[in-house]
Coordinates of C-alpha atoms in Angstrom, one line a residue:
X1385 CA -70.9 7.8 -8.8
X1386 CA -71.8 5.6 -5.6
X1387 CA -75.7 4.4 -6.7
X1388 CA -77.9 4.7 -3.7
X1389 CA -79.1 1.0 -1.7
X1390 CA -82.0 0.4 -0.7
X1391 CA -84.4 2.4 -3.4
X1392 CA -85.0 -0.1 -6.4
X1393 CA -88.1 0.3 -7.6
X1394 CA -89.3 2.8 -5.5
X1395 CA -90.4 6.2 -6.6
X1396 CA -88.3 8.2 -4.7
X1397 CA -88.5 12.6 -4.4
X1398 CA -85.7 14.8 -4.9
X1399 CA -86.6 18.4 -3.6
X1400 CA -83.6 20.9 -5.2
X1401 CA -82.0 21.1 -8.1
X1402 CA -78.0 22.4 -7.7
X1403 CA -75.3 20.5 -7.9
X1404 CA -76.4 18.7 -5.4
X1405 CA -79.9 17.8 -6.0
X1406 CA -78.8 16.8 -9.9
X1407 CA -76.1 14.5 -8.5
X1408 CA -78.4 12.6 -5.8
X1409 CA -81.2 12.2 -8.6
X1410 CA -78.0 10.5 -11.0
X1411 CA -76.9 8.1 -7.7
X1412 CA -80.8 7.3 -6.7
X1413 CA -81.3 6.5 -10.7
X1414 CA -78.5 4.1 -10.6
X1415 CA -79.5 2.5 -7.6
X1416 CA -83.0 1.5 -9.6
X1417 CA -84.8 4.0 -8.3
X1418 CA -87.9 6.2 -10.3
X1419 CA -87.1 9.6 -9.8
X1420 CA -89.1 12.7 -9.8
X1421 CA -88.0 16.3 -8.9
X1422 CA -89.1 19.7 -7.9
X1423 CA -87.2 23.0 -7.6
X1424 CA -88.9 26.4 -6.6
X1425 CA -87.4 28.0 -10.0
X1426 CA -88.8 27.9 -13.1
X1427 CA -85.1 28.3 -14.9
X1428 CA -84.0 25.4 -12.8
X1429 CA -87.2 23.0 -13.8
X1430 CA -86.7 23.6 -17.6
X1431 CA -83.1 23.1 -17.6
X1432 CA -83.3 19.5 -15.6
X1433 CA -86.1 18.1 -17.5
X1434 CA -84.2 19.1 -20.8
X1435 CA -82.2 16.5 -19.2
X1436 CA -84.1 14.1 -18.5
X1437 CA -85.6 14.6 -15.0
X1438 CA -89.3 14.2 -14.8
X1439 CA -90.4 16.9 -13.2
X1440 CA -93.5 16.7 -10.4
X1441 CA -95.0 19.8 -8.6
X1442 CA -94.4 18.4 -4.7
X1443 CA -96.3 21.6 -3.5
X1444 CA -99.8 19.9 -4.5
X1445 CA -101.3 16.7 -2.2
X1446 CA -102.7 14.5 -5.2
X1447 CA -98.8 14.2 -6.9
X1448 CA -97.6 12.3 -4.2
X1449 CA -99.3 8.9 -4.8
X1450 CA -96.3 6.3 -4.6
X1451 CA -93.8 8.4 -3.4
X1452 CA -91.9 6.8 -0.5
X1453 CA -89.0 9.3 0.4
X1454 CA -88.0 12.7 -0.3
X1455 CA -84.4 14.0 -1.0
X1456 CA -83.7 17.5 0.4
X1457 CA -80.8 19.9 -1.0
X1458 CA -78.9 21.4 2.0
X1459 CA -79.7 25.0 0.8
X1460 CA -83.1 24.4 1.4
X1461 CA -84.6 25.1 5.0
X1462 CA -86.1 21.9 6.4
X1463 CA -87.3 23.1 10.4
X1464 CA -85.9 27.3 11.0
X1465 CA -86.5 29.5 10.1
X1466 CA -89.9 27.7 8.9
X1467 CA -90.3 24.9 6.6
X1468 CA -90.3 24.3 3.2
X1469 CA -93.7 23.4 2.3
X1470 CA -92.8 20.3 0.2
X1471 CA -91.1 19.2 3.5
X1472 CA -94.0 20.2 5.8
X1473 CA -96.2 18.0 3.0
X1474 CA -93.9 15.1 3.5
X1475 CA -94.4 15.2 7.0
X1476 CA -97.9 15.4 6.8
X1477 CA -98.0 12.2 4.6
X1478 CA -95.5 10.0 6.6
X1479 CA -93.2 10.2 4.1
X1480 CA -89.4 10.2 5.5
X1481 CA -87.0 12.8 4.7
X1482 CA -83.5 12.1 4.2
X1483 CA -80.8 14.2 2.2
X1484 CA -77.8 12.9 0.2
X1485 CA -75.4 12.6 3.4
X1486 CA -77.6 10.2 4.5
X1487 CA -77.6 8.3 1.5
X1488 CA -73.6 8.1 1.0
X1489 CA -74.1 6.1 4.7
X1490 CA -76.2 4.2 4.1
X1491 CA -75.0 3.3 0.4
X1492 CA -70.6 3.6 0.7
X1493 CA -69.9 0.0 1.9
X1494 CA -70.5 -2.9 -0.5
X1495 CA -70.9 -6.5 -0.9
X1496 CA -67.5 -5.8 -2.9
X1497 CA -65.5 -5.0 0.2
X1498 CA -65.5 -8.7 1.2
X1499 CA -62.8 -8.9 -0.8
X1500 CA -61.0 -6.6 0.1
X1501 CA -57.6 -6.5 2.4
X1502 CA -58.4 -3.5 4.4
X1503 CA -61.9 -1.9 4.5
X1504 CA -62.4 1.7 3.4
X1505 CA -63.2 4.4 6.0
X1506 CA -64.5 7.6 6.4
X1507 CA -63.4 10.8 8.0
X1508 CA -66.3 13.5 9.0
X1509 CA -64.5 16.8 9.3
X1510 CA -67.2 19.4 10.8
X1511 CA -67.4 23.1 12.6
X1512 CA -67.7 26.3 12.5
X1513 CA -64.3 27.7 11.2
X1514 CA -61.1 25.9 9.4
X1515 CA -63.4 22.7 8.3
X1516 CA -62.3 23.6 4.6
X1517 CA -58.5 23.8 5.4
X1518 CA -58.7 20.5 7.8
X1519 CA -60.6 18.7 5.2
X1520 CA -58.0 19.4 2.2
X1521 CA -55.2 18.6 4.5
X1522 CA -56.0 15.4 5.9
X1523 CA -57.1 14.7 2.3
X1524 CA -53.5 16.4 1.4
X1525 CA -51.8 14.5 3.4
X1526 CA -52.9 11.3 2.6
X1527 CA -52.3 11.6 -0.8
X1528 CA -48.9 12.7 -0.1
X1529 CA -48.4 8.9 2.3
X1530 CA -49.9 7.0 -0.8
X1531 CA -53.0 6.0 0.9
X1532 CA -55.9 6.1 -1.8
X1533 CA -58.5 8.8 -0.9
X1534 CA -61.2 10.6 -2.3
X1535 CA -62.6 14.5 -0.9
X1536 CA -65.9 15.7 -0.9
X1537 CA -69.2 17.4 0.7
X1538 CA -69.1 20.4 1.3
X1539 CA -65.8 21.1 -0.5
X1540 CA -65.2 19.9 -4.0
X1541 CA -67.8 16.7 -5.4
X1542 CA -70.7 15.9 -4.2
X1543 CA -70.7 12.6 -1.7
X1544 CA -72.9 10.9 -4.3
X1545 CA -70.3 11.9 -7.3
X1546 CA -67.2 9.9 -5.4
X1547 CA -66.2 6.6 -6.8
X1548 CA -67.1 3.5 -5.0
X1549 CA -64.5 2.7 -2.9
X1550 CA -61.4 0.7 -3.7
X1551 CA -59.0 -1.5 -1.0
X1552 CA -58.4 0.8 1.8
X1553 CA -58.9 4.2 0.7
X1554 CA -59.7 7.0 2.8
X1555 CA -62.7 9.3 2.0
X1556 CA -62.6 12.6 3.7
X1557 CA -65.8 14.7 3.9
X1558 CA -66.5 18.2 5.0
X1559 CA -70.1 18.3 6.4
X1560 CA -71.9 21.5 7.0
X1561 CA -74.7 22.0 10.1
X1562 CA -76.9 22.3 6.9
X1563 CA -75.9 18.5 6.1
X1564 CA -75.2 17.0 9.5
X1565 CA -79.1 18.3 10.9
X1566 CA -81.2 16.2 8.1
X1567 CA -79.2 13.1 7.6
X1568 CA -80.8 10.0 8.2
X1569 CA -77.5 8.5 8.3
X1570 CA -74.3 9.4 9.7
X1571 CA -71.7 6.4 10.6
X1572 CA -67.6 7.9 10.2
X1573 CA -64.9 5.9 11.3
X1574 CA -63.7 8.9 12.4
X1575 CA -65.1 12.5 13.3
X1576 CA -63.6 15.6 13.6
X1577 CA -65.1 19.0 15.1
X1578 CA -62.8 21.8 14.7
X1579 CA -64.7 24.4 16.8
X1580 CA -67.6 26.4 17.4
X1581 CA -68.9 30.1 17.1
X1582 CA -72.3 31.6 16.0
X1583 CA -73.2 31.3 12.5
X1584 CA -76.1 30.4 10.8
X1585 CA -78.1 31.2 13.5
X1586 CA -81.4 31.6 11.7
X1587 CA -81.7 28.5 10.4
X1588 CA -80.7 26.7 13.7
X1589 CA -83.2 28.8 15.5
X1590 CA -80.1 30.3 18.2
X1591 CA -76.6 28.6 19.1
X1592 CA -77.9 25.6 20.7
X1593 CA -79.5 24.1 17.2
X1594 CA -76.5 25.6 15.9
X1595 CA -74.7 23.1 18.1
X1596 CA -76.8 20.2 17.6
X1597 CA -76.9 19.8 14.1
X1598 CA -72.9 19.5 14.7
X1599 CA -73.3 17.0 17.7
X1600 CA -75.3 14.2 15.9
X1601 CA -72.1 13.6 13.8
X1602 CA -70.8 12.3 17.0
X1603 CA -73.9 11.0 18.7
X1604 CA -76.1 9.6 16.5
X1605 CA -72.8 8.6 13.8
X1606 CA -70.7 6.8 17.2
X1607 CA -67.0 7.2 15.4
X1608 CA -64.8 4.6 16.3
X1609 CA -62.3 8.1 16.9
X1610 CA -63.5 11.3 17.5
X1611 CA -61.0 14.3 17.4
X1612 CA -62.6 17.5 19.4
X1613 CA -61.2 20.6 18.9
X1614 CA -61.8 21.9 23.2
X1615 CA -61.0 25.7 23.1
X1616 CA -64.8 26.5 23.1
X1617 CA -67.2 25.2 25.7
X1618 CA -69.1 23.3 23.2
X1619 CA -66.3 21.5 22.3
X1620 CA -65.2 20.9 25.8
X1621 CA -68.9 19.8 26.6
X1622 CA -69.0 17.1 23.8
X1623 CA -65.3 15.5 24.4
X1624 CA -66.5 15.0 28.1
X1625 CA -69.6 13.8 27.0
X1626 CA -68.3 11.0 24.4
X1627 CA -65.3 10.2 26.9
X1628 CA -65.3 7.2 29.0
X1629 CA -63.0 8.4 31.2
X1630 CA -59.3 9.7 31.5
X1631 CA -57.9 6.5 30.0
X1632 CA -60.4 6.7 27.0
X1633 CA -58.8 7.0 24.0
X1634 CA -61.6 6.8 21.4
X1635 CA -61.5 11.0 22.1
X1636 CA -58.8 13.2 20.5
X1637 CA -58.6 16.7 22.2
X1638 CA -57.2 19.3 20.1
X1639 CA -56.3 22.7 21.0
X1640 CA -54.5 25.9 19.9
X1641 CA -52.7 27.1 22.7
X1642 CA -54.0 25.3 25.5
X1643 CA -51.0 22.6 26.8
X1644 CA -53.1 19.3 26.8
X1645 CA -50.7 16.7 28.6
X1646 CA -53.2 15.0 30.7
X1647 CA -56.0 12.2 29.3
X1648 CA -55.1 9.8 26.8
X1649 CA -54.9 11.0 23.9
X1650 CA -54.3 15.0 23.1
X1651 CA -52.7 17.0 20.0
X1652 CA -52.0 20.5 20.4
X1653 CA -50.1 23.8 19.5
X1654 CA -48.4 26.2 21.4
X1655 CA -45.8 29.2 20.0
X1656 CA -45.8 27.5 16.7
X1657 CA -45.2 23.9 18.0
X1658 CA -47.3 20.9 17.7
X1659 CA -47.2 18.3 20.1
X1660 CA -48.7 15.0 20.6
X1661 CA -49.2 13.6 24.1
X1662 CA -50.2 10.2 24.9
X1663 CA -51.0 8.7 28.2
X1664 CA -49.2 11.9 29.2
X1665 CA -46.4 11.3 27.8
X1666 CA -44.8 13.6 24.7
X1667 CA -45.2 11.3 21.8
X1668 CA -44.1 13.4 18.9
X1669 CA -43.9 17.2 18.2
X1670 CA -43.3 19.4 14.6
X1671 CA -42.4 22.6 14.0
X1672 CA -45.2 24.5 12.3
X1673 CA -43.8 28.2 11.8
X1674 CA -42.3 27.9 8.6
X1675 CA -45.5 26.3 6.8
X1676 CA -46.5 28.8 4.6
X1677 CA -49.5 27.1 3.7
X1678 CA -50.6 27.3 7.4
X1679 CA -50.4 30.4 8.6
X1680 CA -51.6 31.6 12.3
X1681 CA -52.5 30.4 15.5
X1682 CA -56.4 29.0 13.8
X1683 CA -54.4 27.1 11.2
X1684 CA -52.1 25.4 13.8
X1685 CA -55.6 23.8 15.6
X1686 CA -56.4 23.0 11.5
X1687 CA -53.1 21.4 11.6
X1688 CA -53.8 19.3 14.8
X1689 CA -57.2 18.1 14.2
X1690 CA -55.8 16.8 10.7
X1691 CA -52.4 15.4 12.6
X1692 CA -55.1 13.9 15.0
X1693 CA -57.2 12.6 12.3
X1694 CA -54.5 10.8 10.5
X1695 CA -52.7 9.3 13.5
X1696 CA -56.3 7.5 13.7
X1697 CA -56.1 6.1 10.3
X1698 CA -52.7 4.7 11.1
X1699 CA -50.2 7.6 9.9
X1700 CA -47.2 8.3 11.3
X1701 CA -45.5 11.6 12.8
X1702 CA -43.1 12.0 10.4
X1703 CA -45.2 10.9 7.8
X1704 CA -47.3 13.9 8.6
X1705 CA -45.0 15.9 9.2
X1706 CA -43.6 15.9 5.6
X1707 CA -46.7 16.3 4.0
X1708 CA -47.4 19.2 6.0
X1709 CA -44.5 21.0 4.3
X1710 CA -45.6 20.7 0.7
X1711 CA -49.0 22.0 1.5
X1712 CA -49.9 25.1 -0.1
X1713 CA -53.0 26.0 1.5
X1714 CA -56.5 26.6 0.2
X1715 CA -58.0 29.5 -2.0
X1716 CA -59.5 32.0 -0.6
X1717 CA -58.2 30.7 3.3
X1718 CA -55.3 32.7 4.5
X1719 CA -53.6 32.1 0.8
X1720 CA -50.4 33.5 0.6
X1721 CA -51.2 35.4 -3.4
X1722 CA -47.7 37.2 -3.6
X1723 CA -44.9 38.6 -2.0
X1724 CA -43.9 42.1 -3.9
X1725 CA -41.0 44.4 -2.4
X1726 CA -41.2 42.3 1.0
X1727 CA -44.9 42.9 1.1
X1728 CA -47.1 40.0 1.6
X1729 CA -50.5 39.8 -0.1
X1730 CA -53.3 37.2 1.5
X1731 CA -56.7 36.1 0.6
X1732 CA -58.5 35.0 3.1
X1733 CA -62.0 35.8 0.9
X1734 CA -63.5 33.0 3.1
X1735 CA -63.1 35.1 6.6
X1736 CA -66.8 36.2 5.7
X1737 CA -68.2 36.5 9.8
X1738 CA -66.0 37.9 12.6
X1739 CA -64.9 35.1 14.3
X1740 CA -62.9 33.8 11.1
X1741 CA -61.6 37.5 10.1
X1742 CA -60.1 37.8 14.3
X1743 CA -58.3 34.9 13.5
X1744 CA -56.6 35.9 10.1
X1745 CA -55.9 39.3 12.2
X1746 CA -53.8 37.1 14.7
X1747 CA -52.0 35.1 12.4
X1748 CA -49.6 38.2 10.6
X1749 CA -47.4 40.8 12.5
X1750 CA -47.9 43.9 10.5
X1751 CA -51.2 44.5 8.4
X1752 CA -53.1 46.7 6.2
X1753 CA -56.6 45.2 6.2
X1754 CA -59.1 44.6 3.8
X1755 CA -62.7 44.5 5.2
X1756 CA -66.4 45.4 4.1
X1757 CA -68.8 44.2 2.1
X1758 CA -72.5 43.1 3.6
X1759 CA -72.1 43.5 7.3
X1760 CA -74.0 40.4 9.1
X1761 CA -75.7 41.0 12.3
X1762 CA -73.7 42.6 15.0
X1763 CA -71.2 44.1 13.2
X1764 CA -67.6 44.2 14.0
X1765 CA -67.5 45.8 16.9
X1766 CA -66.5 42.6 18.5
X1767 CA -63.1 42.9 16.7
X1768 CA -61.5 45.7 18.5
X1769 CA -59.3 43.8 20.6
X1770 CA -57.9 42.0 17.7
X1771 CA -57.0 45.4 15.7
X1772 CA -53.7 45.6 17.6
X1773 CA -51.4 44.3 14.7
X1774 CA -53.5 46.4 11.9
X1775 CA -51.6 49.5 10.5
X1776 CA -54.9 50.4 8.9
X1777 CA -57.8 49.5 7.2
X1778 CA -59.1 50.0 4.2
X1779 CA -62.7 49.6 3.9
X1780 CA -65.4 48.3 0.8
X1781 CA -68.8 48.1 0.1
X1782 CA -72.1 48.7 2.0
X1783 CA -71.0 48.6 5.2
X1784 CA -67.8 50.2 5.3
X1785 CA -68.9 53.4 6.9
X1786 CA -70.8 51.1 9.7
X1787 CA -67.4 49.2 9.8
X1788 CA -65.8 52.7 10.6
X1789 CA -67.7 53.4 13.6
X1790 CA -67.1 49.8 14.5
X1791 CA -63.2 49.6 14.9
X1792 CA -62.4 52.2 17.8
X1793 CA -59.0 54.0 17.1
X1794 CA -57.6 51.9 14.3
X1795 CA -56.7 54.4 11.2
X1796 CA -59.1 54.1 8.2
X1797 CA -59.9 55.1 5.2
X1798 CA -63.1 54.3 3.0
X1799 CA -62.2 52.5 -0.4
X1800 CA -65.5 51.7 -1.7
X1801 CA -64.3 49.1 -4.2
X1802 CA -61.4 46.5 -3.8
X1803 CA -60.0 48.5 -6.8
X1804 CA -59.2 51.2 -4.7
X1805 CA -58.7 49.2 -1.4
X1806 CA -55.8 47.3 -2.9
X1807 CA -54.2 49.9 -4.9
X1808 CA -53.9 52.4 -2.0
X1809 CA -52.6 49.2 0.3
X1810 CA -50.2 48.1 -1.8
X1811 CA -48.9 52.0 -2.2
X1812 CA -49.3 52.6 1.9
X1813 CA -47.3 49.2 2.6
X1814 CA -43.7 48.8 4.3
X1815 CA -41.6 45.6 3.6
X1816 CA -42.8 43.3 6.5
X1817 CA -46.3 44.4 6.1
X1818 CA -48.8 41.9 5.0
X1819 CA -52.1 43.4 3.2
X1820 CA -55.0 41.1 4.5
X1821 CA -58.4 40.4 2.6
X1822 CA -60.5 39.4 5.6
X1823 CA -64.0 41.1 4.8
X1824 CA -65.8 40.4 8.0
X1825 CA -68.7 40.3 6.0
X1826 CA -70.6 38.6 3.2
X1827 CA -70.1 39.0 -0.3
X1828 CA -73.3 39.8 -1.9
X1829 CA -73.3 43.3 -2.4
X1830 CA -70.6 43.6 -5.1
X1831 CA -70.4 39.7 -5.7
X1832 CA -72.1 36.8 -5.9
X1833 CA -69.9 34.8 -3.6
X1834 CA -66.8 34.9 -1.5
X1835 CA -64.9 32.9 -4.4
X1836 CA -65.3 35.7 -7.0
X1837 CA -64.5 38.5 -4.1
X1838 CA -61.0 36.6 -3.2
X1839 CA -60.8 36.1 -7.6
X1840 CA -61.2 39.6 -7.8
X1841 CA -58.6 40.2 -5.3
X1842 CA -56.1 37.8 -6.6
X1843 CA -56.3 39.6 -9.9
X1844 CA -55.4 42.6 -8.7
X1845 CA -52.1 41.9 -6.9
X1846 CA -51.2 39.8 -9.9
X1847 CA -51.5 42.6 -12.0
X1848 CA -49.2 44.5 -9.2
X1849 CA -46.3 42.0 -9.7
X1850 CA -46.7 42.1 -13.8
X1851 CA -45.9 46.1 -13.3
X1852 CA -42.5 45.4 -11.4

């Protein structure tokens, strides 16, 4: 646990009670603070002051006597689509709102690293698609170089829950727009924006808040590297904007099929290749077709912006490069689940908008898709032009017969429940063929999160290889 500074003997608001909300209380505790909680469920109440908490209804005025800052979970809205009204009371009352991000800042370095021979840093891995996969892999990859490292955020433990720091280790953090927006906080030593699409849109109020909450990891945090994924405009716009100039090498560019030879400092892929230019000049290259653990054109720009990251922290190409073999991928992200009679079976559970399901369609030659479940707005019509590599599809819950309509001449046929979906698949498949979960869609109509969809999933073809 990393006790939060600053907060002794203060009586400090923690708004959300998750994961999340339990471990900031723990890390404000330790850091002397008097802490008193609030969650909008009554479950949730009962079950934190069984352990301990000391719980305060923040929806009325006269309980806020001595409080001097409130904690906010990330799940919880804070501006779009409309405040929660223990937030819009803190604001009334002056009282600053900060959320556990911004407490890891402000509370990660210590008196203790005086002593040490090289300080700590931090890497800041945000965007919209692959953040999970880049995350894990820099953290992967380290690991595999003997550098000491620790993961967290928005993947795996909580950035309160991490261990104090010890002589130059690395810790690696996925940050969601959720996290990134409130933080009081945010200082990396090193910042990494894979890309950008719509998502989340209602609680950004449209694309451009969308876009902010992931800029201030580079503006307001000022990274001594920043690695910019530029195949949107976004990201394009913000490496220009944080770049001094051509000979500025504080900014990474990374891309996925662009050739980036120009600047100072640029990794990219192209036809399977990663190459690493500096000063325009070819500074190392790896071959990334035969890493099964990162499949597709999407996980070759996850593969730079982690190759990027750790050249910042002092890695080498080869290094890297060996790590990169023995990486097996994440669950639910393009995971490779079996291979039965020459037929490939994937998971990529995660693909849950259509942005991250057109890449998984671009990453495998032959495919019988997986798709459905709670469409999100707009549909998949915006898929067609990626539908050239799928055999057919096999569609599942609520929205399939929307989906239908939605993916122009493409056979189909409607499965209803990932039961069916994968057992006709499997039956339809030729050797070569790879049978994709990418759902396009959101989980919540047959389960409560994409984890337990891809579970589901998994189970299934395992069961296929136990009949063989």
């Amino acid at each position: 646990m990393i006790p939060v500074q600053g907060v002794e003997h203060q009586t400090v608001a923690v708004l959300g009670l998750g994961r999340s909300g339990k471990a900031t209380a723990a890390a404000l505790a330790a850091g002397g603070a008097q802490v008193v909680a609030w969650d909008d469920g009554n479950d949730t109440r009962e079950a934190a002051a069984a352990d301990g908490l000391r719980i305060l209804d923040l929806t009325r005025e006269g309980n806020w006597q001595g409080i001097s800052l409130l904690i906010v979970s990330p799940g919880i809205p804070h501006l779009y689509p409309r405040a929660h009204p223990v937030i819009a009371m803190a604001w009334q009352l002056g009282i600053p709102v900060d959320n556990d991000i911004g407490l890891f800042f402000r509370s990660y370095a210590t008196g203790d690293w005086d002593q040490f021979d090289r300080a700590p840093r931090v890497i800041a891995v945000t965007g919209s698609n692959g953040k999970s996969t880049t995350t894990a892999l820099i953290h992967h990859v380290l690991e595999e170089c003997g550098r000491p490292t620790q993961m967290g955020g928005n993947i795996g433990t909580g950035v309160l829950s991490l261990e104090p720091a010890i002589d130059a280790e690395v810790a690696v953090l996925e940050l969601s727009s959720y996290q990134t927006d409130l933080a009081r906080a945010l200082t990396p030593d090193v910042a990494v924006m894979t890309n950008l699409s719509p998502d989340h849109l209602d609680r950004h109020a449209g694309l451009g808040g969308y876009f902010a909450a992931k800029r201030r990891l580079f503006a307001e945090g000022g990274p001594d590297r920043a690695v910019i994924g530029v195949d949107d405009p976004e990201g394009q716009y913000l490496a220009n904007q944080l770049s001094m100039g051509p000979a500025d090498d504080r900014v990474i560019r990374v891309s996925s099929g662009q050739k980036l030879d120009r600047g100072a400092w640029a990794v990219f892929a192209r036809k399977g290749f990663l190459s690493e230019y500096r000063k325009g000049r070819q500074a190392a290259s790896i071959d990334l077709r035969e890493m099964r653990g990162l499949p597709g054109a999407h996980n070759h720009q996850n593969a730079c912006a982690a190759y990027a990251a750790c050249r910042a922290v002092g890695l080498a190409p080869r290094e890297i490069e060996a790590a990169f073999h023995s990486f097996a991928g994440l669950p639910h992200r393009s995971q490779t689940v079996a291979e039965i009679g020459g037929v490939r079976f994937v998971n990529d559970s995660k693909a849950t908008n259509v942005d991250a399901a057109a890449k998984a369609l671009q990453a495998f030659p032959r495919i019988r898709w997986i798709a459905g479940g709670l469409g999100k707005e707009g549909g998949i019509a915006a898929l067609q032009p990626h539908l050239g590599a799928v055999a057919k599809a096999y569609l599942i819950g609520h929205s399939a017969r929307d989906f239908a309509l939605e993916i122009g001449q493409t056979p189909y046929e409607i499965a209803d429940t990932m039961e069916q979906a994968v057992a006709r698949a499997a039956a339809e498949a030729e050797p070569g063929d790879t049978v994709l979960l990418a759902p396009a869609a959101a989980s919540f109509d047959q389960y409560p999160n994409f984890e337990k969809r891809g579970e589901h999933f998994t189970d299934l073809v395992l069961a296929l290889t136990a009949d063989r």
